[in-house]
mmCIF file of C-alpha atoms in Angstrom:
data_model
loop_
_atom_site.group_PDB
_atom_site.id
_atom_site.type_symbol
_atom_site.label_atom_id
_atom_site.label_comp_id
_atom_site.label_asym_id
_atom_site.label_seq_id
_atom_site.Cartn_x
_atom_site.Cartn_y
_atom_site.Cartn_z
ATOM 1 C CA MET D 21 26.664 55.653 -5.373
ATOM 2 C CA ALA D 22 24.423 52.582 -5.357
ATOM 3 C CA LEU D 23 25.118 49.940 -7.998
ATOM 4 C CA ASN D 24 22.322 49.723 -10.548
ATOM 5 C CA ILE D 25 22.413 46.048 -11.584
ATOM 6 C CA SER D 26 19.901 46.511 -14.407
ATOM 7 C CA ALA D 27 21.825 49.373 -15.946
ATOM 8 C CA TRP D 28 25.142 47.515 -15.557
ATOM 9 C CA SER D 29 23.694 44.404 -17.231
ATOM 10 C CA ILE D 30 22.480 46.482 -20.172
ATOM 11 C CA ARG D 31 25.891 48.068 -20.641
ATOM 12 C CA ASN D 32 27.671 44.685 -20.163
ATOM 13 C CA PRO D 33 25.380 42.022 -21.691
ATOM 14 C CA LEU D 34 28.001 39.258 -22.062
ATOM 15 C CA PRO D 35 28.416 38.373 -18.335
ATOM 16 C CA SER D 36 24.627 38.318 -17.919
ATOM 17 C CA ILE D 37 24.193 36.029 -20.913
ATOM 18 C CA VAL D 38 26.930 33.643 -19.692
ATOM 19 C CA PHE D 39 25.455 33.576 -16.176
ATOM 20 C CA SER D 40 21.978 32.805 -17.575
ATOM 21 C CA ILE D 41 23.361 30.004 -19.755
ATOM 22 C CA ILE D 42 25.131 28.486 -16.709
ATOM 23 C CA LEU D 43 21.902 28.599 -14.686
ATOM 24 C CA LEU D 44 19.967 26.957 -17.520
ATOM 25 C CA ALA D 45 22.588 24.227 -17.889
ATOM 26 C CA LEU D 46 22.646 23.509 -14.152
ATOM 27 C CA GLY D 47 18.847 23.434 -14.079
ATOM 28 C CA TRP D 48 18.674 20.990 -16.991
ATOM 29 C CA ILE D 49 21.295 18.702 -15.426
ATOM 30 C CA SER D 50 19.428 18.721 -12.110
ATOM 31 C CA PHE D 51 16.120 18.013 -13.855
ATOM 32 C CA THR D 52 17.466 14.995 -15.754
ATOM 33 C CA LYS D 53 18.920 13.518 -12.558
ATOM 34 C CA LEU D 54 15.773 14.098 -10.515
ATOM 35 C CA ALA D 55 14.376 10.781 -9.251
ATOM 36 C CA VAL D 56 10.709 9.983 -9.875
ATOM 37 C CA THR D 57 9.165 8.757 -6.615
ATOM 38 C CA ARG D 58 5.745 8.872 -5.071
ATOM 39 C CA LEU D 59 7.077 10.035 -1.701
ATOM 40 C CA PRO D 60 10.258 11.864 -0.663
ATOM 41 C CA SER D 61 13.143 9.883 0.774
ATOM 42 C CA ALA D 62 12.710 9.667 4.545
ATOM 43 C CA ASP D 63 14.143 7.481 7.280
ATOM 44 C CA ILE D 64 11.007 6.320 9.070
ATOM 45 C CA PRO D 65 11.601 3.873 11.958
ATOM 46 C CA VAL D 66 9.058 1.213 10.970
ATOM 47 C CA ILE D 67 10.028 -2.482 10.923
ATOM 48 C CA SER D 68 8.018 -5.406 9.525
ATOM 49 C CA VAL D 69 8.234 -9.072 10.507
ATOM 50 C CA ALA D 70 6.790 -11.509 7.953
ATOM 51 C CA ILE D 71 6.452 -15.204 8.814
ATOM 52 C CA ALA D 72 5.015 -17.774 6.408
ATOM 53 C CA GLN D 73 3.574 -21.164 7.349
ATOM 54 C CA PHE D 74 2.333 -23.188 4.394
ATOM 55 C CA GLY D 75 -1.275 -24.298 4.721
ATOM 56 C CA ALA D 76 -1.933 -22.580 8.066
ATOM 57 C CA ALA D 77 -5.325 -20.934 8.607
ATOM 58 C CA PRO D 78 -5.495 -17.321 9.866
ATOM 59 C CA ALA D 79 -6.873 -18.407 13.265
ATOM 60 C CA GLU D 80 -3.997 -20.859 13.685
ATOM 61 C CA LEU D 81 -1.418 -18.239 12.693
ATOM 62 C CA GLU D 82 -2.884 -15.712 15.098
ATOM 63 C CA SER D 83 -2.632 -17.982 18.134
ATOM 64 C CA GLN D 84 0.669 -19.721 17.330
ATOM 65 C CA VAL D 85 2.681 -17.078 15.463
ATOM 66 C CA THR D 86 1.308 -13.534 15.548
ATOM 67 C CA LYS D 87 0.679 -13.284 19.305
ATOM 68 C CA THR D 88 4.071 -14.816 20.046
ATOM 69 C CA VAL D 89 5.838 -12.262 17.845
ATOM 70 C CA GLU D 90 3.827 -9.340 19.224
ATOM 71 C CA ASP D 91 4.618 -10.349 22.802
ATOM 72 C CA GLY D 92 8.290 -10.724 21.923
ATOM 73 C CA VAL D 93 8.727 -7.296 20.298
ATOM 74 C CA SER D 94 6.457 -5.325 22.637
ATOM 75 C CA GLY D 95 9.255 -4.943 25.197
ATOM 76 C CA VAL D 96 11.740 -3.406 22.752
ATOM 77 C CA GLU D 97 12.736 0.126 23.722
ATOM 78 C CA GLY D 98 11.121 2.870 21.661
ATOM 79 C CA VAL D 99 8.167 0.854 20.336
ATOM 80 C CA ARG D 100 5.104 3.087 19.939
ATOM 81 C CA HIS D 101 2.617 0.946 18.010
ATOM 82 C CA ILE D 102 2.270 -2.689 16.874
ATOM 83 C CA SER D 103 -0.181 -3.927 14.243
ATOM 84 C CA SER D 104 -0.549 -7.244 12.438
ATOM 85 C CA SER D 105 -2.275 -8.533 9.325
ATOM 86 C CA ILE D 106 -2.946 -12.225 8.710
ATOM 87 C CA THR D 107 -3.840 -14.072 5.530
ATOM 88 C CA ASP D 108 -3.784 -17.761 4.654
ATOM 89 C CA GLY D 109 -0.250 -18.948 5.365
ATOM 90 C CA LEU D 110 1.242 -15.522 6.146
ATOM 91 C CA SER D 111 1.507 -13.306 9.228
ATOM 92 C CA VAL D 112 2.932 -9.777 8.935
ATOM 93 C CA THR D 113 3.605 -7.720 12.067
ATOM 94 C CA THR D 114 4.479 -4.020 11.683
ATOM 95 C CA ILE D 115 6.309 -2.253 14.516
ATOM 96 C CA GLN D 116 6.382 1.533 14.628
ATOM 97 C CA PHE D 117 9.025 3.321 16.710
ATOM 98 C CA ALA D 118 9.316 6.891 17.959
ATOM 99 C CA LEU D 119 10.501 9.230 15.183
ATOM 100 C CA GLU D 120 13.794 10.001 16.923
ATOM 101 C CA THR D 121 14.724 6.294 17.011
ATOM 102 C CA ASN D 122 17.644 5.179 14.843
ATOM 103 C CA THR D 123 16.229 2.775 12.227
ATOM 104 C CA ASP D 124 19.328 0.549 12.130
ATOM 105 C CA ARG D 125 19.245 0.107 15.892
ATOM 106 C CA ALA D 126 15.506 -0.595 15.802
ATOM 107 C CA LEU D 127 16.041 -3.228 13.096
ATOM 108 C CA ASN D 128 18.718 -4.998 15.153
ATOM 109 C CA ASP D 129 16.593 -4.853 18.328
ATOM 110 C CA ILE D 130 13.628 -6.445 16.529
ATOM 111 C CA LYS D 131 15.871 -9.165 15.072
ATOM 112 C CA ASP D 132 17.166 -9.954 18.564
ATOM 113 C CA ALA D 133 13.632 -10.027 19.991
ATOM 114 C CA VAL D 134 12.352 -12.383 17.282
ATOM 115 C CA THR D 135 15.380 -14.643 17.756
ATOM 116 C CA ARG D 136 14.523 -14.986 21.449
ATOM 117 C CA VAL D 137 10.975 -16.192 20.701
ATOM 118 C CA ARG D 138 11.917 -18.286 17.648
ATOM 119 C CA ALA D 139 11.895 -21.485 19.699
ATOM 120 C CA ASN D 140 8.253 -20.822 20.684
ATOM 121 C CA LEU D 141 7.073 -20.747 17.062
ATOM 122 C CA PRO D 142 5.906 -23.883 15.201
ATOM 123 C CA GLN D 143 8.783 -25.867 13.737
ATOM 124 C CA ASN D 144 7.372 -25.847 10.200
ATOM 125 C CA VAL D 145 7.295 -22.049 9.786
ATOM 126 C CA ASN D 146 9.708 -20.382 7.381
ATOM 127 C CA GLU D 147 12.504 -18.212 8.707
ATOM 128 C CA PRO D 148 11.127 -14.788 9.723
ATOM 129 C CA LEU D 149 11.725 -12.040 7.153
ATOM 130 C CA ILE D 150 12.599 -8.885 9.083
ATOM 131 C CA GLN D 151 13.116 -5.643 7.190
ATOM 132 C CA ARG D 152 12.585 -1.919 7.432
ATOM 133 C CA VAL D 153 9.558 -0.384 5.722
ATOM 134 C CA ASP D 154 10.873 1.785 2.894
ATOM 135 C CA VAL D 155 8.460 4.462 1.692
ATOM 136 C CA ILE D 156 10.340 4.645 -1.616
ATOM 137 C CA GLY D 157 9.447 1.006 -2.241
ATOM 138 C CA LEU D 158 5.721 1.744 -2.129
ATOM 139 C CA PRO D 159 3.856 1.443 -5.439
ATOM 140 C CA ILE D 160 3.957 4.591 -7.555
ATOM 141 C CA VAL D 161 0.822 3.657 -9.533
ATOM 142 C CA THR D 162 -2.126 1.515 -8.431
ATOM 143 C CA TYR D 163 -4.822 0.238 -10.794
ATOM 144 C CA ALA D 164 -8.120 -1.490 -10.025
ATOM 145 C CA ALA D 165 -9.307 -4.296 -12.302
ATOM 146 C CA ILE D 166 -13.061 -4.919 -12.589
ATOM 147 C CA SER D 167 -14.889 -7.244 -14.969
ATOM 148 C CA PRO D 168 -18.571 -8.098 -14.393
ATOM 149 C CA GLY D 169 -18.296 -10.911 -16.938
ATOM 150 C CA LYS D 170 -15.524 -12.775 -15.112
ATOM 151 C CA THR D 171 -15.442 -14.680 -11.846
ATOM 152 C CA PRO D 172 -12.853 -13.610 -9.214
ATOM 153 C CA GLU D 173 -10.719 -16.596 -10.211
ATOM 154 C CA GLN D 174 -10.871 -15.758 -13.922
ATOM 155 C CA LEU D 175 -10.121 -12.078 -13.318
ATOM 156 C CA SER D 176 -7.168 -12.880 -11.055
ATOM 157 C CA TYR D 177 -5.716 -15.249 -13.654
ATOM 158 C CA PHE D 178 -6.221 -12.640 -16.408
ATOM 159 C CA VAL D 179 -4.374 -9.995 -14.374
ATOM 160 C CA ASP D 180 -1.478 -12.361 -13.666
ATOM 161 C CA ASP D 181 -1.225 -13.859 -17.146
ATOM 162 C CA VAL D 182 -1.967 -10.825 -19.346
ATOM 163 C CA VAL D 183 -1.904 -7.486 -17.509
ATOM 164 C CA LYS D 184 1.062 -8.220 -15.256
ATOM 165 C CA ARG D 185 3.209 -9.535 -18.103
ATOM 166 C CA ALA D 186 2.386 -6.512 -20.260
ATOM 167 C CA LEU D 187 3.302 -4.040 -17.503
ATOM 168 C CA GLN D 188 6.529 -5.877 -16.691
ATOM 169 C CA GLY D 189 7.617 -5.345 -20.295
ATOM 170 C CA VAL D 190 7.345 -1.556 -19.983
ATOM 171 C CA ARG D 191 10.728 0.136 -19.799
ATOM 172 C CA GLY D 192 11.566 1.367 -16.313
ATOM 173 C CA VAL D 193 9.078 -0.872 -14.477
ATOM 174 C CA ALA D 194 10.891 -2.782 -11.723
ATOM 175 C CA GLN D 195 8.049 -4.758 -10.152
ATOM 176 C CA VAL D 196 4.364 -5.454 -10.694
ATOM 177 C CA GLU D 197 2.326 -7.084 -7.943
ATOM 178 C CA ARG D 198 -1.314 -8.076 -7.706
ATOM 179 C CA ILE D 199 -3.003 -7.316 -4.391
ATOM 180 C CA GLY D 200 -6.287 -9.032 -3.663
ATOM 181 C CA GLY D 201 -8.150 -11.479 -5.829
ATOM 182 C CA VAL D 202 -7.622 -15.201 -5.477
ATOM 183 C CA GLU D 203 -4.871 -17.635 -6.353
ATOM 184 C CA ARG D 204 -5.426 -20.260 -9.011
ATOM 185 C CA GLU D 205 -5.825 -23.731 -7.539
ATOM 186 C CA ILE D 206 -6.265 -27.235 -8.893
ATOM 187 C CA LEU D 207 -8.666 -29.129 -6.632
ATOM 188 C CA VAL D 208 -8.258 -32.893 -6.270
ATOM 189 C CA SER D 209 -11.281 -34.463 -4.585
ATOM 190 C CA LEU D 210 -10.633 -38.097 -3.676
ATOM 191 C CA ASP D 211 -13.412 -40.644 -3.325
ATOM 192 C CA PRO D 212 -13.011 -42.612 -0.039
ATOM 193 C CA ASP D 213 -14.547 -45.776 -1.503
ATOM 194 C CA ARG D 214 -12.205 -45.734 -4.522
ATOM 195 C CA LEU D 215 -9.208 -45.102 -2.250
ATOM 196 C CA GLN D 216 -10.148 -48.024 -0.038
ATOM 197 C CA ALA D 217 -10.645 -50.311 -3.032
ATOM 198 C CA ALA D 218 -7.190 -49.372 -4.327
ATOM 199 C CA GLY D 219 -5.587 -49.801 -0.899
ATOM 200 C CA LEU D 220 -4.447 -46.168 -0.773
ATOM 201 C CA THR D 221 -4.871 -43.185 1.522
ATOM 202 C CA ALA D 222 -5.010 -39.459 0.754
ATOM 203 C CA VAL D 223 -1.505 -39.142 2.170
ATOM 204 C CA ASN D 224 -0.209 -41.763 -0.275
ATOM 205 C CA VAL D 225 -1.714 -39.882 -3.216
ATOM 206 C CA SER D 226 -0.356 -36.545 -2.000
ATOM 207 C CA GLN D 227 3.148 -37.944 -1.580
ATOM 208 C CA SER D 228 3.021 -39.525 -5.012
ATOM 209 C CA LEU D 229 1.968 -36.239 -6.635
ATOM 210 C CA ARG D 230 4.724 -34.337 -4.843
ATOM 211 C CA GLY D 231 7.306 -36.854 -5.966
ATOM 212 C CA THR D 232 6.323 -37.062 -9.623
ATOM 213 C CA ASN D 233 4.938 -33.638 -10.528
ATOM 214 C CA VAL D 234 8.264 -31.736 -10.410
ATOM 215 C CA ASP D 235 10.802 -30.215 -12.804
ATOM 216 C CA LEU D 236 14.418 -30.998 -11.909
ATOM 217 C CA ALA D 237 17.762 -29.595 -13.000
ATOM 218 C CA GLY D 238 19.794 -32.194 -14.914
ATOM 219 C CA GLY D 239 23.153 -30.416 -14.979
ATOM 220 C CA ARG D 240 24.925 -29.201 -18.102
ATOM 221 C CA ALA D 241 26.183 -30.914 -21.250
ATOM 222 C CA GLU D 242 28.208 -29.914 -24.284
ATOM 223 C CA ILE D 243 26.044 -30.111 -27.408
ATOM 224 C CA GLY D 244 28.037 -29.355 -30.504
ATOM 225 C CA LYS D 245 30.194 -26.403 -29.515
ATOM 226 C CA ASN D 246 27.728 -24.962 -27.020
ATOM 227 C CA ASP D 247 27.343 -25.609 -23.305
ATOM 228 C CA GLN D 248 23.649 -26.269 -22.658
ATOM 229 C CA ALA D 249 21.650 -26.643 -19.446
ATOM 230 C CA ILE D 250 19.627 -29.853 -19.107
ATOM 231 C CA ARG D 251 16.312 -30.048 -17.264
ATOM 232 C CA THR D 252 14.062 -32.999 -16.515
ATOM 233 C CA LEU D 253 10.493 -31.814 -17.104
ATOM 234 C CA ALA D 254 7.933 -33.942 -15.286
ATOM 235 C CA GLY D 255 5.488 -31.296 -14.116
ATOM 236 C CA ALA D 256 1.941 -31.429 -15.470
ATOM 237 C CA LYS D 257 1.340 -28.707 -18.066
ATOM 238 C CA THR D 258 -2.442 -29.072 -18.390
ATOM 239 C CA LEU D 259 -5.352 -30.204 -16.270
ATOM 240 C CA ASN D 260 -5.633 -33.403 -18.327
ATOM 241 C CA ASP D 261 -1.943 -34.151 -17.733
ATOM 242 C CA LEU D 262 -2.464 -33.871 -13.980
ATOM 243 C CA ALA D 263 -5.650 -35.957 -14.085
ATOM 244 C CA GLY D 264 -3.748 -38.665 -15.963
ATOM 245 C CA THR D 265 -0.930 -38.879 -13.402
ATOM 246 C CA MET D 266 -0.262 -42.533 -12.562
ATOM 247 C CA ILE D 267 -0.370 -43.331 -8.846
ATOM 248 C CA PRO D 268 1.593 -46.490 -7.856
ATOM 249 C CA LEU D 269 -0.235 -49.222 -5.933
ATOM 250 C CA PHE D 270 1.313 -51.139 -3.042
ATOM 251 C CA GLY D 271 0.634 -54.501 -4.657
ATOM 252 C CA GLY D 272 2.181 -53.447 -7.945
ATOM 253 C CA GLY D 273 0.650 -51.650 -10.890
ATOM 254 C CA GLU D 274 -0.645 -48.108 -11.211
ATOM 255 C CA ILE D 275 -3.943 -46.234 -11.292
ATOM 256 C CA ARG D 276 -4.841 -42.888 -12.828
ATOM 257 C CA LEU D 277 -5.455 -39.970 -10.470
ATOM 258 C CA ASP D 278 -8.886 -39.229 -11.963
ATOM 259 C CA ASP D 279 -9.888 -42.862 -11.306
ATOM 260 C CA LEU D 280 -9.564 -42.070 -7.579
ATOM 261 C CA GLY D 281 -11.694 -38.914 -7.662
ATOM 262 C CA THR D 282 -12.158 -35.683 -9.582
ATOM 263 C CA VAL D 283 -9.629 -33.039 -10.682
ATOM 264 C CA THR D 284 -11.029 -29.550 -11.273
ATOM 265 C CA ASP D 285 -9.591 -26.121 -12.052
ATOM 266 C CA THR D 286 -10.787 -23.064 -10.109
ATOM 267 C CA ILE D 287 -10.524 -20.891 -13.230
#
């Protein structure tokens, strides 16, 4: 005689109730431990090589860095596609392998290939940052910021100074990054006639600014019963502070930076 599960459950309700409670408990536990990600976890064999060179123009990076890296990694076994993106001071090359390729092996092969061409890169580039592309690390939410009443510089500064700080304070947010826009810059335009009259060059002024406009660690000291960190703060906090920086003269004495030219903020 065939077992009638419905009839048996009606005659014996306790096992059915216990089984349902167990299923509900397991479902709730699984739900609370479920990770929130934009994409499922997947081992995709894609490697990126990022190389920074301070002050280098995109055309310079392309000829001296990007092409050298692309030529070096093109011979690695399993490479299917190579693409590069270049911005001011940064070259990023993305290498895509066949899906059946082991990602760890691909990462090591790319590291070896970049090491072989490292001597052909400019000496002043930073050490190449080589890492796998993790789809889990992609942004889960992307917002666009538009303000007709602000310049690109003002909008970029507002996003960094207000929006980014507010989002970073939200519980559970690990990283907030602005993509696009412009970086805030302080422009120092030197007058050649004033430089010549002061016996200085642009290099002298630049070196003086680098040497004086810095914050340094001063070690630690015991103040009262507490161990406190000491810092020497010499960096300019405002545009007027930077404009008033004293530049030493070779014959003795000093001259203000804004007496040698103009200091303007891009914001």
